XYZ file of N, CA, C and O in Angstrom:
340
model
N -9.372 -50.877 -42.355
C -8.166 -50.207 -43.255
C -8.255 -49.168 -42.900
O -7.401 -47.806 -42.676
N -9.263 -48.308 -43.051
C -9.959 -46.687 -42.757
C -9.216 -46.042 -41.455
O -8.829 -44.890 -41.905
N -9.477 -46.521 -40.249
C -9.240 -47.081 -39.731
C -7.282 -46.683 -39.288
O -6.651 -45.781 -38.368
N -6.962 -47.833 -39.662
C -5.493 -48.038 -39.770
C -4.812 -46.717 -40.593
O -3.664 -46.148 -40.472
N -4.784 -46.553 -41.586
C -5.221 -45.384 -42.424
C -4.671 -44.070 -41.829
O -3.767 -42.940 -42.082
N -6.082 -43.654 -41.121
C -6.256 -42.531 -40.204
C -5.409 -42.739 -38.795
O -4.630 -41.585 -38.865
N -4.902 -43.653 -38.253
C -3.811 -43.304 -37.420
C -2.494 -43.738 -38.019
O -1.738 -42.931 -37.006
N -2.576 -43.966 -39.147
C -0.819 -43.246 -39.183
C -0.676 -42.525 -39.885
O -0.092 -41.422 -39.302
N -1.442 -41.701 -40.235
C -1.700 -39.753 -40.795
C -1.459 -39.334 -39.286
O -1.160 -38.362 -39.528
N -2.511 -39.997 -38.686
C -2.623 -38.863 -36.807
C -0.891 -39.383 -36.557
O -0.481 -37.885 -36.458
N 0.075 -39.860 -36.806
C 1.047 -39.876 -36.143
C 2.368 -39.251 -37.020
O 3.181 -38.928 -36.526
N 1.823 -39.122 -38.067
C 2.755 -38.895 -39.883
C 2.238 -36.788 -38.874
O 3.553 -36.402 -38.510
N 1.760 -36.861 -38.784
C 1.425 -35.609 -38.642
C 1.981 -34.560 -37.536
O 1.660 -34.012 -37.417
N 1.676 -35.845 -36.641
C 2.027 -35.777 -34.551
C 3.592 -35.199 -34.593
O 3.841 -34.538 -34.033
N 3.929 -36.219 -35.422
C 5.813 -35.961 -34.897
C 6.167 -35.071 -36.599
O 6.723 -34.493 -35.992
N 5.780 -34.845 -37.989
C 6.576 -34.526 -38.576
C 5.616 -32.605 -38.198
O 6.683 -31.887 -38.552
N 4.194 -32.636 -38.057
C 3.732 -31.360 -37.428
C 4.137 -30.368 -39.247
O 3.827 -30.964 -40.447
N 5.096 -29.585 -39.145
C 4.043 -28.259 -40.162
C 5.961 -28.077 -41.223
O 5.510 -27.674 -41.987
N 6.352 -29.082 -40.175
C 8.219 -28.709 -40.572
C 8.768 -30.192 -40.664
O 9.285 -30.341 -39.887
N 9.441 -30.973 -41.862
C 9.812 -31.850 -41.937
C 10.979 -31.833 -41.893
O 11.926 -32.788 -41.046
N 11.632 -30.294 -41.695
C 13.101 -30.261 -41.832
C 13.330 -30.639 -40.208
O 14.751 -31.048 -39.463
N 12.648 -30.122 -38.717
C 12.554 -30.099 -37.477
C 12.993 -31.959 -37.114
O 13.332 -32.090 -36.356
N 11.805 -32.570 -37.603
C 11.634 -33.989 -37.642
C 12.972 -34.373 -37.760
O 13.134 -35.754 -37.777
N 12.999 -34.431 -38.896
C 14.403 -34.534 -39.890
C 15.610 -34.866 -38.854
O 16.327 -35.118 -38.355
N 15.558 -33.565 -38.536
C 17.026 -33.011 -38.050
C 17.176 -33.708 -35.702
O 17.878 -34.333 -35.980
N 16.124 -33.652 -35.612
C 15.553 -34.603 -34.498
C 16.378 -36.084 -34.513
O 16.573 -36.574 -33.060
N 15.184 -36.807 -35.499
C 16.068 -37.692 -35.695
C 17.272 -37.950 -36.166
O 18.076 -39.278 -35.358
N 17.862 -37.194 -36.995
C 19.301 -36.873 -36.945
C 20.264 -37.204 -35.951
O 21.026 -38.033 -35.685
N 19.607 -35.845 -34.598
C 20.507 -36.097 -33.075
C 20.385 -37.427 -32.784
O 21.116 -37.567 -31.864
N 19.565 -37.783 -32.651
C 19.265 -38.974 -31.542
C 19.861 -40.409 -32.362
O 20.125 -40.284 -31.641
N 19.692 -39.893 -33.776
C 20.406 -41.257 -34.669
C 22.454 -41.571 -34.625
O 22.782 -42.131 -33.354
N 23.126 -39.916 -34.130
C 24.162 -40.039 -34.115
C 24.325 -40.119 -32.454
O 26.113 -40.627 -32.357
N 23.101 -39.528 -31.767
C 23.774 -39.772 -30.595
C 23.685 -41.497 -29.829
O 24.527 -41.835 -29.052
N 22.658 -42.188 -30.876
C 22.597 -43.311 -30.060
C 24.101 -44.164 -31.153
O 24.564 -45.147 -30.381
N 24.717 -44.190 -31.679
C 25.550 -44.317 -32.258
C 27.287 -44.265 -31.208
O 27.487 -45.082 -31.631
N 26.841 -42.606 -30.902
C 28.046 -42.353 -29.936
C 27.953 -43.104 -29.051
O 28.807 -43.137 -28.021
N 26.668 -43.455 -28.530
C 26.407 -44.004 -27.392
C 26.499 -46.111 -27.163
O 27.756 -46.232 -26.796
N 26.062 -46.541 -28.278
C 26.715 -47.501 -28.535
C 28.535 -47.544 -28.678
O 29.052 -48.790 -28.465
N 29.196 -46.557 -29.197
C 31.046 -47.170 -29.630
C 31.152 -46.068 -28.133
O 32.386 -46.634 -28.209
N 30.444 -45.601 -27.236
C 30.916 -45.601 -25.912
C 31.950 -44.502 -26.166
O 33.020 -44.667 -25.190
N 31.784 -44.082 -26.778
C 32.642 -42.574 -26.774
C 32.490 -41.170 -25.779
O 33.364 -41.092 -25.506
N 31.682 -40.896 -25.053
C 31.043 -39.901 -24.434
C 30.498 -40.920 -23.349
O 30.147 -41.693 -23.120
N 30.238 -39.815 -22.177
C 29.271 -40.504 -20.842
C 28.419 -39.792 -21.335
O 28.205 -39.035 -22.013
N 27.884 -41.106 -20.333
C 25.901 -40.627 -20.815
C 25.796 -39.508 -20.286
O 24.253 -38.597 -21.425
N 26.415 -38.540 -19.559
C 25.801 -37.241 -19.265
C 25.767 -36.336 -19.755
O 25.131 -35.652 -20.368
N 27.020 -36.358 -20.575
C 27.814 -35.320 -21.193
C 26.566 -35.299 -22.884
O 27.028 -34.855 -23.550
N 26.931 -36.732 -23.299
C 26.169 -37.334 -24.913
C 24.740 -36.631 -24.800
O 24.070 -36.293 -25.284
N 24.036 -36.719 -23.761
C 22.657 -36.488 -23.360
C 22.279 -34.702 -22.915
O 21.852 -34.669 -24.033
N 23.498 -34.580 -22.600
C 23.462 -32.610 -23.482
C 23.904 -32.520 -24.344
O 22.898 -31.409 -24.775
N 24.627 -32.566 -25.253
C 24.437 -32.624 -26.203
C 23.418 -33.282 -27.406
O 23.833 -32.215 -28.452
N 23.306 -33.853 -27.098
C 21.820 -34.086 -27.811
C 20.402 -33.573 -27.460
O 20.379 -33.122 -28.764
N 20.643 -33.064 -27.059
C 19.464 -31.956 -26.489
C 19.605 -30.328 -27.120
O 19.355 -30.366 -27.364
N 21.531 -30.438 -26.693
C 21.601 -28.822 -27.704
C 21.288 -29.418 -29.221
O 21.327 -28.036 -29.818
N 22.449 -30.518 -29.433
C 21.545 -30.561 -31.284
C 20.586 -30.074 -31.840
O 20.039 -29.895 -32.469
N 19.638 -31.202 -30.892
C 18.161 -31.019 -30.560
C 17.639 -28.861 -31.003
O 16.570 -28.871 -32.176
N 17.232 -28.428 -29.858
C 17.332 -27.282 -29.724
C 18.076 -26.694 -30.744
O 17.744 -25.409 -31.823
N 19.354 -26.547 -31.361
C 19.794 -25.738 -32.461
C 19.478 -25.823 -34.176
O 18.973 -25.392 -35.011
N 18.645 -27.490 -33.760
C 18.305 -27.917 -35.648
C 16.712 -26.855 -35.384
O 16.436 -26.678 -36.602
N 16.278 -27.322 -34.183
C 14.888 -26.111 -33.799
C 15.116 -24.516 -34.534
O 14.223 -24.149 -35.418
N 15.748 -23.761 -33.571
C 16.539 -22.266 -33.951
C 16.391 -22.459 -35.445
O 16.533 -21.286 -36.033
N 17.522 -23.355 -36.447
C 18.114 -22.981 -37.581
C 17.064 -22.904 -38.406
O 17.102 -22.530 -39.511
N 15.990 -23.975 -37.847
C 15.136 -24.130 -39.340
C 14.257 -23.018 -39.216
O 13.627 -22.326 -40.089
N 14.380 -22.763 -37.840
C 13.085 -21.269 -37.667
C 13.657 -19.891 -38.321
O 12.984 -19.230 -39.236
N 14.874 -19.866 -38.051
C 16.284 -18.872 -38.662
C 15.266 -18.662 -40.035
O 15.778 -17.487 -40.709
N 15.946 -20.443 -40.775
C 16.051 -20.472 -42.238
C 14.892 -19.924 -42.610
O 14.635 -19.358 -43.351
N 13.816 -20.040 -41.756
C 12.268 -19.754 -42.621
C 11.976 -18.211 -42.523
O 10.915 -18.450 -42.627
N 12.729 -17.716 -41.725
C 12.418 -16.348 -41.269
C 11.345 -15.989 -40.445
O 11.020 -14.979 -40.093
N 11.235 -16.794 -39.572
C 10.320 -16.286 -38.713
C 10.707 -15.514 -37.246
O 9.789 -14.680 -36.833
N 11.953 -15.370 -37.584
C 12.656 -13.955 -36.510
C 12.450 -12.969 -37.293
O 12.144 -11.682 -36.301
N 11.713 -12.657 -37.938
C 12.108 -11.330 -38.634
C 10.633 -11.098 -38.793
O 9.901 -9.940 -38.430
N 9.890 -11.905 -38.538
C 8.201 -11.556 -38.358
C 7.717 -10.749 -37.446
O 6.758 -10.246 -36.564
N 9.185 -11.326 -35.971
C 8.106 -10.649 -34.437
C 9.244 -9.826 -34.501
O 9.181 -8.663 -32.998
N 9.925 -8.421 -34.975
C 10.255 -7.111 -35.342
C 9.557 -6.221 -35.661
O 10.133 -5.826 -36.971
N 8.665 -5.736 -35.333
C 7.768 -4.832 -36.055
C 8.863 -3.612 -36.146
O 8.481 -2.739 -36.889
N 9.964 -2.861 -35.183
C 10.553 -1.751 -34.993
C 11.241 -1.837 -36.130
O 12.028 -0.331 -36.478
N 11.421 -2.800 -37.372
C 12.552 -2.704 -38.079
C 11.852 -2.285 -39.729
O 12.720 -2.057 -40.247
N 9.992 -2.325 -39.396
C 9.633 -1.610 -40.701
C 9.855 -0.332 -41.069
O 10.121 0.686 -39.838
N 9.899 0.819 -41.843
C 10.752 1.198 -42.427
C 8.821 2.491 -42.017
O 7.974 2.204 -41.996
N 9.170 3.630 -42.177
C 8.322 4.152 -41.740
C 6.857 5.051 -43.084
O 6.439 5.398 -42.714
N 7.758 5.038 -44.190
C 6.748 4.969 -45.177
C 5.704 4.356 -45.480
O 5.327 4.389 -46.056
N 6.129 2.721 -44.574
C 5.152 1.773 -44.771
C 3.715 1.872 -44.042
O 3.302 1.414 -44.077
N 3.631 2.771 -42.822
C 2.969 3.151 -42.315
C 1.352 3.476 -43.058
O 1.519 4.294 -43.559
N 0.253 2.971 -42.405
C -0.948 4.036 -42.922
C -0.894 5.104 -42.692
O -0.771 5.050 -41.374
N -1.647 5.533 -43.056
C -1.854 7.308 -42.372
C -3.563 6.845 -41.470
O -3.813 6.054 -41.801
N -3.047 7.724 -40.474
C -4.091 7.118 -39.103
C -4.812 8.930 -38.965
O -4.748 9.405 -39.517
C-alpha cells in the first residue's frame, strides 16, 4: 500500500507541480477542446492551434498573476533602496 500511495503522490506532484491553477487550466483547455472536437465545430488543425494557445495563455496569466513578471525587472527599483557601496 505504501508503494501505491508513493506512486500516486509522484503523479500528483508531477502533474500539478507548484501551482494547481496551471494544471486546472490545462485540463479545462483540453476538456473544452475535446468537446469542440466531439461536436465537430472546427477543423482539427485550427482546434489544435487554439488549444495550444489557450494552454500558453493559462500559463502566462497564472505567472503574471503570481507576480513573477515584476521579479525579473531590476531597473524598476528606486535609487533609495540600494545598499551603500
